[in-house]
Short mmCIF file of C-alpha atoms in Angstrom, two decimals:
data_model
loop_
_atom_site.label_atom_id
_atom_site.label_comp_id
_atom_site.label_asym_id
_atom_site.label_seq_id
_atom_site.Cartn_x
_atom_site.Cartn_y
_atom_site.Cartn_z
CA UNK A 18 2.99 -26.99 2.10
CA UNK A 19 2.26 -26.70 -1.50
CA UNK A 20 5.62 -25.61 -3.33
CA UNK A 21 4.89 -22.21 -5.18
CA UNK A 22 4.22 -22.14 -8.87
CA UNK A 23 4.97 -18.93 -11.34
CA UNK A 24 2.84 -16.27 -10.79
CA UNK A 25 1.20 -16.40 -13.98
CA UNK A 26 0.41 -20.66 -13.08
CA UNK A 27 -1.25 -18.88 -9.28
CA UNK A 28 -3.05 -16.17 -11.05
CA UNK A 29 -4.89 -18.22 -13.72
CA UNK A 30 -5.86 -21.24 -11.25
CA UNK A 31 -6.94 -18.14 -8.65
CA UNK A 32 -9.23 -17.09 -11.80
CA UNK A 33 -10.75 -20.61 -12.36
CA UNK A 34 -11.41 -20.35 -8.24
CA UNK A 35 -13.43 -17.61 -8.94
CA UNK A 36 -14.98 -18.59 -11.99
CA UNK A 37 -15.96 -22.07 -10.82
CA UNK A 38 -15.87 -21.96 -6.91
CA UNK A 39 -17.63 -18.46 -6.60
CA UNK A 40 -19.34 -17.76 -9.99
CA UNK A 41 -18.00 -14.60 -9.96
CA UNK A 42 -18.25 -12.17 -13.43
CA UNK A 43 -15.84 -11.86 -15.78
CA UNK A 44 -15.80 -8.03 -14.66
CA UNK A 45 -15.53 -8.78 -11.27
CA UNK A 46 -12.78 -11.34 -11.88
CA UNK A 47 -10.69 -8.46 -13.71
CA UNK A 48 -11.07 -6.38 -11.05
CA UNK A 49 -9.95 -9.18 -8.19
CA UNK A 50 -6.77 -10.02 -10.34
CA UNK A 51 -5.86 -6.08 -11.10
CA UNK A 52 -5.95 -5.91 -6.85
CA UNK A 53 -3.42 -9.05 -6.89
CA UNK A 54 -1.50 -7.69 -9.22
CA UNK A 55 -0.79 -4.27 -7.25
CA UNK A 56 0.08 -6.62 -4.08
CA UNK A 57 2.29 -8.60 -6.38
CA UNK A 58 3.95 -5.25 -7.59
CA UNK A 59 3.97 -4.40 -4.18
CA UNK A 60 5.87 -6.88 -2.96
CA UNK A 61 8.68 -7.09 -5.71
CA UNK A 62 9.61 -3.84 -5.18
CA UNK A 63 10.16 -4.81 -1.30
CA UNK A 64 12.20 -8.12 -2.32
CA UNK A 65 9.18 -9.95 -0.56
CA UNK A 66 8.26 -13.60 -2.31
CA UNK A 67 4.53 -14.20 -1.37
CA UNK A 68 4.99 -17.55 0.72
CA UNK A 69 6.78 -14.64 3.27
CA UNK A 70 3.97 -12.13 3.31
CA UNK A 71 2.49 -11.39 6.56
CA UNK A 72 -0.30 -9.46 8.20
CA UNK A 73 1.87 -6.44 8.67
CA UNK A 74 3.19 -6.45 5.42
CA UNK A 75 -0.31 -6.28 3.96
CA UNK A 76 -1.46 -3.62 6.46
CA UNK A 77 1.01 -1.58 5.10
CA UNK A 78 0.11 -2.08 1.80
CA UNK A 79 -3.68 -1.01 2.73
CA UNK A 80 -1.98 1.98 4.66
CA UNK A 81 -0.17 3.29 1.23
CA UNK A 82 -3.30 2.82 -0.98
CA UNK A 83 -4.88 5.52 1.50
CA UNK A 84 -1.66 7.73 1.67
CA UNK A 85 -2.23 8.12 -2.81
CA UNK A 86 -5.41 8.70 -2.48
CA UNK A 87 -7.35 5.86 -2.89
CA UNK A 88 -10.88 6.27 -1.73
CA UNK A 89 -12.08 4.34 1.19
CA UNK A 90 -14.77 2.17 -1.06
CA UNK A 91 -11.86 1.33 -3.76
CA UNK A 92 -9.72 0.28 -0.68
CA UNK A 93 -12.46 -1.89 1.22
CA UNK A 94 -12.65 -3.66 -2.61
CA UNK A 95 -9.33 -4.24 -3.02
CA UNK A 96 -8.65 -5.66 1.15
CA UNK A 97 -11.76 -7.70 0.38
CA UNK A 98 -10.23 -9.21 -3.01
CA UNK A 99 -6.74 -9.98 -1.39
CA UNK A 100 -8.93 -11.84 1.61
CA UNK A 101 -10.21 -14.07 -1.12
CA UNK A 102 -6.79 -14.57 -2.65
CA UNK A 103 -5.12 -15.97 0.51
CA UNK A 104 -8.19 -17.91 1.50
CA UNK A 105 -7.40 -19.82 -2.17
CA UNK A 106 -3.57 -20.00 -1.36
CA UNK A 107 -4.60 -21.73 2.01
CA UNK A 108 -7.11 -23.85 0.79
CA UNK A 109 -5.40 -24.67 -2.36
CA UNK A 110 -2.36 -25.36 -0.17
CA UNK A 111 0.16 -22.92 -1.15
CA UNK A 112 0.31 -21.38 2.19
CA UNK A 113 -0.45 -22.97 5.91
CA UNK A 114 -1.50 -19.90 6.84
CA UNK A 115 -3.82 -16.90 6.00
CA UNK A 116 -2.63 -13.47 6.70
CA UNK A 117 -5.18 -11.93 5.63
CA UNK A 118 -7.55 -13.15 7.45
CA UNK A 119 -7.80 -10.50 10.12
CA UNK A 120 -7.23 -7.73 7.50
CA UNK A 121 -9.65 -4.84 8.36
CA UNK A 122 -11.25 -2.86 5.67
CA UNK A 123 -10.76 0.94 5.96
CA UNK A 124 -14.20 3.10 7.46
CA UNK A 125 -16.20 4.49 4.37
CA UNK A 126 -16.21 7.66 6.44
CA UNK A 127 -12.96 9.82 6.26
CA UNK A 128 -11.52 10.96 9.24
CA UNK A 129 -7.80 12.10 10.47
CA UNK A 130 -5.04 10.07 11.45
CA UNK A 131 -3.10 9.59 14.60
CA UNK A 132 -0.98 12.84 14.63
CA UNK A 133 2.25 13.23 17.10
CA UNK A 134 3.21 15.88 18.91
CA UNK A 135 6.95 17.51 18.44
CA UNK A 136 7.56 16.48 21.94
CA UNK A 137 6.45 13.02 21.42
CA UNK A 138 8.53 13.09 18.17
CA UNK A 139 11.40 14.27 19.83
CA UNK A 140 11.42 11.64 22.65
CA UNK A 141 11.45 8.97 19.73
CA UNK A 142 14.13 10.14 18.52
CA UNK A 143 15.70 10.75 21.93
CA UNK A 144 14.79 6.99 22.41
CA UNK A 145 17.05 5.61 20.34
CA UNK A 146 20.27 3.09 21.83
CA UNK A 147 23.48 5.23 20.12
CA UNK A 148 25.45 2.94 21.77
CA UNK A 149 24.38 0.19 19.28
CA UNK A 150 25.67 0.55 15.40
CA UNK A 151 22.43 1.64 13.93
CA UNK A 152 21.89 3.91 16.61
CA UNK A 153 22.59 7.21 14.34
CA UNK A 154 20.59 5.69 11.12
CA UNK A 155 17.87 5.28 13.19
CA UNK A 156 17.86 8.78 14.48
CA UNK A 157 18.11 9.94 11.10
CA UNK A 158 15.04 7.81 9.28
CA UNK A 159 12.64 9.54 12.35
CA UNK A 160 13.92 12.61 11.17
CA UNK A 161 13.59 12.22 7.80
CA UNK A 162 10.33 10.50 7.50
CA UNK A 163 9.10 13.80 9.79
CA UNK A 164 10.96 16.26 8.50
CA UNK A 165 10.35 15.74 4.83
CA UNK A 166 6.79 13.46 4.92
CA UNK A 167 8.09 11.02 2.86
CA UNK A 168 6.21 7.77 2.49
CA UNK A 169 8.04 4.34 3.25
CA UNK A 170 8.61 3.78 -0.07
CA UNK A 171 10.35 6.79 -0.94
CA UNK A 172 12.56 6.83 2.77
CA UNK A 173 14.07 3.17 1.37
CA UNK A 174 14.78 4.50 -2.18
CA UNK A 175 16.21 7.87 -1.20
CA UNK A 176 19.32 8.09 -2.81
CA UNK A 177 22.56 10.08 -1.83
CA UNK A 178 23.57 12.08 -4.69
CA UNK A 179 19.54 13.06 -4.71
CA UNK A 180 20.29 14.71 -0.91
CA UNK A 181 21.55 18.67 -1.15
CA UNK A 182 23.09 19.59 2.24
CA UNK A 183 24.00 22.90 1.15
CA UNK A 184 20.59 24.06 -0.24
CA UNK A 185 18.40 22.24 1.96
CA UNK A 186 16.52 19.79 -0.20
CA UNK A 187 16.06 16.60 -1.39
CA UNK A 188 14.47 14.66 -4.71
CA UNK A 189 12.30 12.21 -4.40
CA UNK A 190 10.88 9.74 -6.68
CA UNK A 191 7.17 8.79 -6.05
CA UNK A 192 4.21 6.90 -7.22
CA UNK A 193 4.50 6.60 -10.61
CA UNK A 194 8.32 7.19 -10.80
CA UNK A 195 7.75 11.12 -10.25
CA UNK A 196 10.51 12.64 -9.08
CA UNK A 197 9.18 16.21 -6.63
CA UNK A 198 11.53 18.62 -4.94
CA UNK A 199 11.21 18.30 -1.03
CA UNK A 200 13.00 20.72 1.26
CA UNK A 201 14.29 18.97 4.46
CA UNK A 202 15.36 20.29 7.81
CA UNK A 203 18.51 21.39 9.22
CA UNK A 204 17.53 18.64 12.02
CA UNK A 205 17.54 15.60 9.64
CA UNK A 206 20.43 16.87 7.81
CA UNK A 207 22.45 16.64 10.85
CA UNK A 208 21.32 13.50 11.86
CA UNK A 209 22.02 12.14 7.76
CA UNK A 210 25.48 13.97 8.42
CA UNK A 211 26.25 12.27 11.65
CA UNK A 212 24.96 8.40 10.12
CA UNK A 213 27.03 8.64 7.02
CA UNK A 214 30.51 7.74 8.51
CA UNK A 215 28.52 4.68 10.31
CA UNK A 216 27.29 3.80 7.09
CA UNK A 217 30.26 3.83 5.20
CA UNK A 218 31.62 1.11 7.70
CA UNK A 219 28.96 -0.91 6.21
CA UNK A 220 30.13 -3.89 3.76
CA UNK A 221 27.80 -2.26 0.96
CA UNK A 222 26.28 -4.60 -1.61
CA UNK A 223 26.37 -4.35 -5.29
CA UNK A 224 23.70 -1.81 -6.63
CA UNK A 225 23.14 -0.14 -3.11
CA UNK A 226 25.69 1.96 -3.28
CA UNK A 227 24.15 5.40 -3.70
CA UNK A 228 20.89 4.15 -1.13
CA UNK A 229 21.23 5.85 2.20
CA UNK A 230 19.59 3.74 4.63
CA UNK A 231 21.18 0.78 4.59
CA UNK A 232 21.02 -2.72 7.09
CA UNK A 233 24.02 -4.12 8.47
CA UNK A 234 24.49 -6.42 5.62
CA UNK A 235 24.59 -3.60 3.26
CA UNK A 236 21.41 -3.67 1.85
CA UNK A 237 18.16 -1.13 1.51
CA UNK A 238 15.83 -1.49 4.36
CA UNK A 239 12.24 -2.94 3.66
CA UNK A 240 8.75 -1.29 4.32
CA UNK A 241 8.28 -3.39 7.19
CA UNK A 242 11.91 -2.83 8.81
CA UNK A 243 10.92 0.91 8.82
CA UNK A 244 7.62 0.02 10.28
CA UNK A 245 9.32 -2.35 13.41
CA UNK A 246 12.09 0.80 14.12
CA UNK A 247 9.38 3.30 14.24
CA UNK A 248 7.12 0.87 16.63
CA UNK A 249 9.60 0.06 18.91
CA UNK A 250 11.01 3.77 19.41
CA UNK A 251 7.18 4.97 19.91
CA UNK A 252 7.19 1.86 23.00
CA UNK A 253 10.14 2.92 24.34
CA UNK A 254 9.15 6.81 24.29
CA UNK A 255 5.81 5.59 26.17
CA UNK A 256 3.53 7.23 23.59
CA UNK A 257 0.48 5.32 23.78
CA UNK A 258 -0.99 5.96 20.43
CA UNK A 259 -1.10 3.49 17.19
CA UNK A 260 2.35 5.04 15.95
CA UNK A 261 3.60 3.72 12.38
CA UNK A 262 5.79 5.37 9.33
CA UNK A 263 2.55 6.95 8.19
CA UNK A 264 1.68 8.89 11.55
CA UNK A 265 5.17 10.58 10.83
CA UNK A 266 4.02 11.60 7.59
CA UNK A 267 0.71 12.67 8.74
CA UNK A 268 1.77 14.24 11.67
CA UNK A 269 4.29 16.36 9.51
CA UNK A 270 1.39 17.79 7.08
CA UNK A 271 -0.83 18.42 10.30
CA UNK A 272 2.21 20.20 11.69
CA UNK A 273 2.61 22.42 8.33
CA UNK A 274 -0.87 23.28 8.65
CA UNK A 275 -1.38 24.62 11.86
CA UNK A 276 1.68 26.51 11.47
CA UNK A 277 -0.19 28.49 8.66
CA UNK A 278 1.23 26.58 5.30
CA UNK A 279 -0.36 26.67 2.38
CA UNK A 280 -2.62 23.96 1.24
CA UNK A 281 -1.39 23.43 -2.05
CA UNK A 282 2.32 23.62 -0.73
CA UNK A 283 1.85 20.72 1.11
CA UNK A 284 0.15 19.02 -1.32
CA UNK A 285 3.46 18.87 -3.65
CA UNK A 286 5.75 18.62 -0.56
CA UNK A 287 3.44 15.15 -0.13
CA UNK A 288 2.99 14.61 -3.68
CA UNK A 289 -0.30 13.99 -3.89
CA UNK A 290 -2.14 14.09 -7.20
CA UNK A 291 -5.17 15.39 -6.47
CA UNK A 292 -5.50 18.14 -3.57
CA UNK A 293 -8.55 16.81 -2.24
CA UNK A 294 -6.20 13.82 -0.68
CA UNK A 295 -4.38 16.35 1.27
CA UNK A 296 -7.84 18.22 2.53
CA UNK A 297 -8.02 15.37 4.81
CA UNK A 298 -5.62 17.28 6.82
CA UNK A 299 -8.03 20.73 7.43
CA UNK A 300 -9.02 20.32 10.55
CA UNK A 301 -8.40 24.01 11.91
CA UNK A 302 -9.60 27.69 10.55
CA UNK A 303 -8.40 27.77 6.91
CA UNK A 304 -7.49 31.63 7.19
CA UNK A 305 -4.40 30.28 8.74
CA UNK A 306 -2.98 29.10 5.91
CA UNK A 307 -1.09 31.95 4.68
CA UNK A 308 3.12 31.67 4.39
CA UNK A 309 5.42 29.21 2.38
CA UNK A 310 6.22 25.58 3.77
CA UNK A 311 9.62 25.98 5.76
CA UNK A 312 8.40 28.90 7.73
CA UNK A 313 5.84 26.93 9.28
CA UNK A 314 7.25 23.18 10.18
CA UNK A 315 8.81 22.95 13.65
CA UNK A 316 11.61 21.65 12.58
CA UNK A 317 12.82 24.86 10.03
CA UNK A 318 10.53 27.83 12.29
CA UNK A 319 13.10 30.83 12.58
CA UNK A 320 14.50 31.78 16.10
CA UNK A 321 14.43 35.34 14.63
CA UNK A 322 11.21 36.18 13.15
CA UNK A 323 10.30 39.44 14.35
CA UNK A 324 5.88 38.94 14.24
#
């Protein structure tokens, strides 16, 4: 295999490919760099190099273009641009494989996610080995990732001194670096409270001090560690559905709104930009959306409400 040459050396003789081998526009050109460059992006912040980047990875890179909002026709361009990018690293030798070359565009048509229910979410987390040493950090990711609907991203960034036991919320920095105010459950703050002895056990690596989900070695997970602990806790809690981090996430918004939340509530509890991202979600009688967002999530409903 073809040893890897600076970015900048891959991305001009990837524009001469498509200049020369495909007689594509200058426009178009732009437009098929831009895409590599978000992957690129994409990767660094996961501590991926690109020789390592697999089908998954990239599926979950398609799945978080969809979770900010990016329509279905914008996506479809972009999976079809990084198709034509790995087809030039294989060809031109830089990789012996192609991953993605069974990369699925998303449907043009819009439709709703998997979604969980609580008792399926409850027998992942009851799935988990305690006995083994990541046993209560795994407990407390399914938790999190439900009870907040954070995307991957955020879950492996979320720092401690960002986490406020006391009043019930958490910061988060997004796309874009924006930081939102999330409140999270008295479930996941348990479970956080119960890892956080385990974790400080952990021989905790320079500059990861204040992350809370760490590996054994000490380190933040990655996007696709998240992705294996949620798969194999959904195969061991015999839910037959296509379960990933995302179905938490969706599953958590679905959850808000058939409990009665308010649309635009859970469009800044999932920080999405525009609030036509989160309408994906209506699928039930829109007079039901009516009280603020704790009331209404399973995790925070109120043993004592008296309606």
């Amino acid at each position: 295999m073809r040893s890897i040459d600076s970015v900048k050396q891959i991305l001009s003789s990837y524009e001469a490919y498509l200049m020369l081998e495909r007689g594509l526009s200058d426009n178009t050109r732009a437009a098929y760099r831009r895409d590599v460059e978000k992957l690129l992006g994409y990767l660094v912040v996961d501590g991926m190099a690109l020789r390592d980047t697999d089908e998954e990875t990239l599926r979950q890179f398609v799945a978080d273009l969809h979770d900010i909002g990016i329509a279905p026709r914008s996506q479809a361009r972009i999976v079809s641009g990084l198709k034509s990018f790995f087809k030039f690293l294989k060809l031109e030798g830089y990789l012996d494989h192609n991953p993605a070359q069974l990369l699925a565009a998303p449907s043009s048509s819009r439709h709703l996610p998997e979604v969980l229910r609580l008792d399926e979410i409850d027998a992942m987390i009851n799935a988990v080995d305690t006995t083994k040493n990541e046993g209560s950090r795994n407990r407390a990711i399914i938790e999190t990732l439900y009870g907040c609907g954070l995307r991957v991203s955020e879950l492996i960034n979320l720092e401690i001194s960002k986490i406020y036991f006391d009043e019930e919320y958490v910061v988060v920095t997004g796309k874009g670096n924006k930081e939102r105010i999330v409140p999270i459950s008295q479930s996941a703050i348990t479970e956080i409270r119960h890892y956080l002895p385990d974790r400080e056990l952990l021989p905790i690596k320079a500059g990861e001090e204040n992350i809370l989900f760490l590996n054994r070695r000490g380190k933040r997970l990655t996007r696709v560690m998240i992705f294996y602990i949620v798969k194999e806790l959904a195969l061991l809690a015999g839910i037959a559905k296509d379960v990933s981090p995302h179905t938490l996430r969706h599953s958590f918004a679905t959850h808000l709104l058939e409990g009665g939340a308010n649309l635009r509530a859970i469009q800044q509890m999932l920080g999405h930009a525009d609030i036509s991202t989160t309408e994906i979600y209506i699928h039930i009688d829109r007079s039901r959306l009516r009280k603020e967002i704790l009331e209404h999530h399973p995790r925070n409903r109120r043993t004592d409400s008296m309606e």
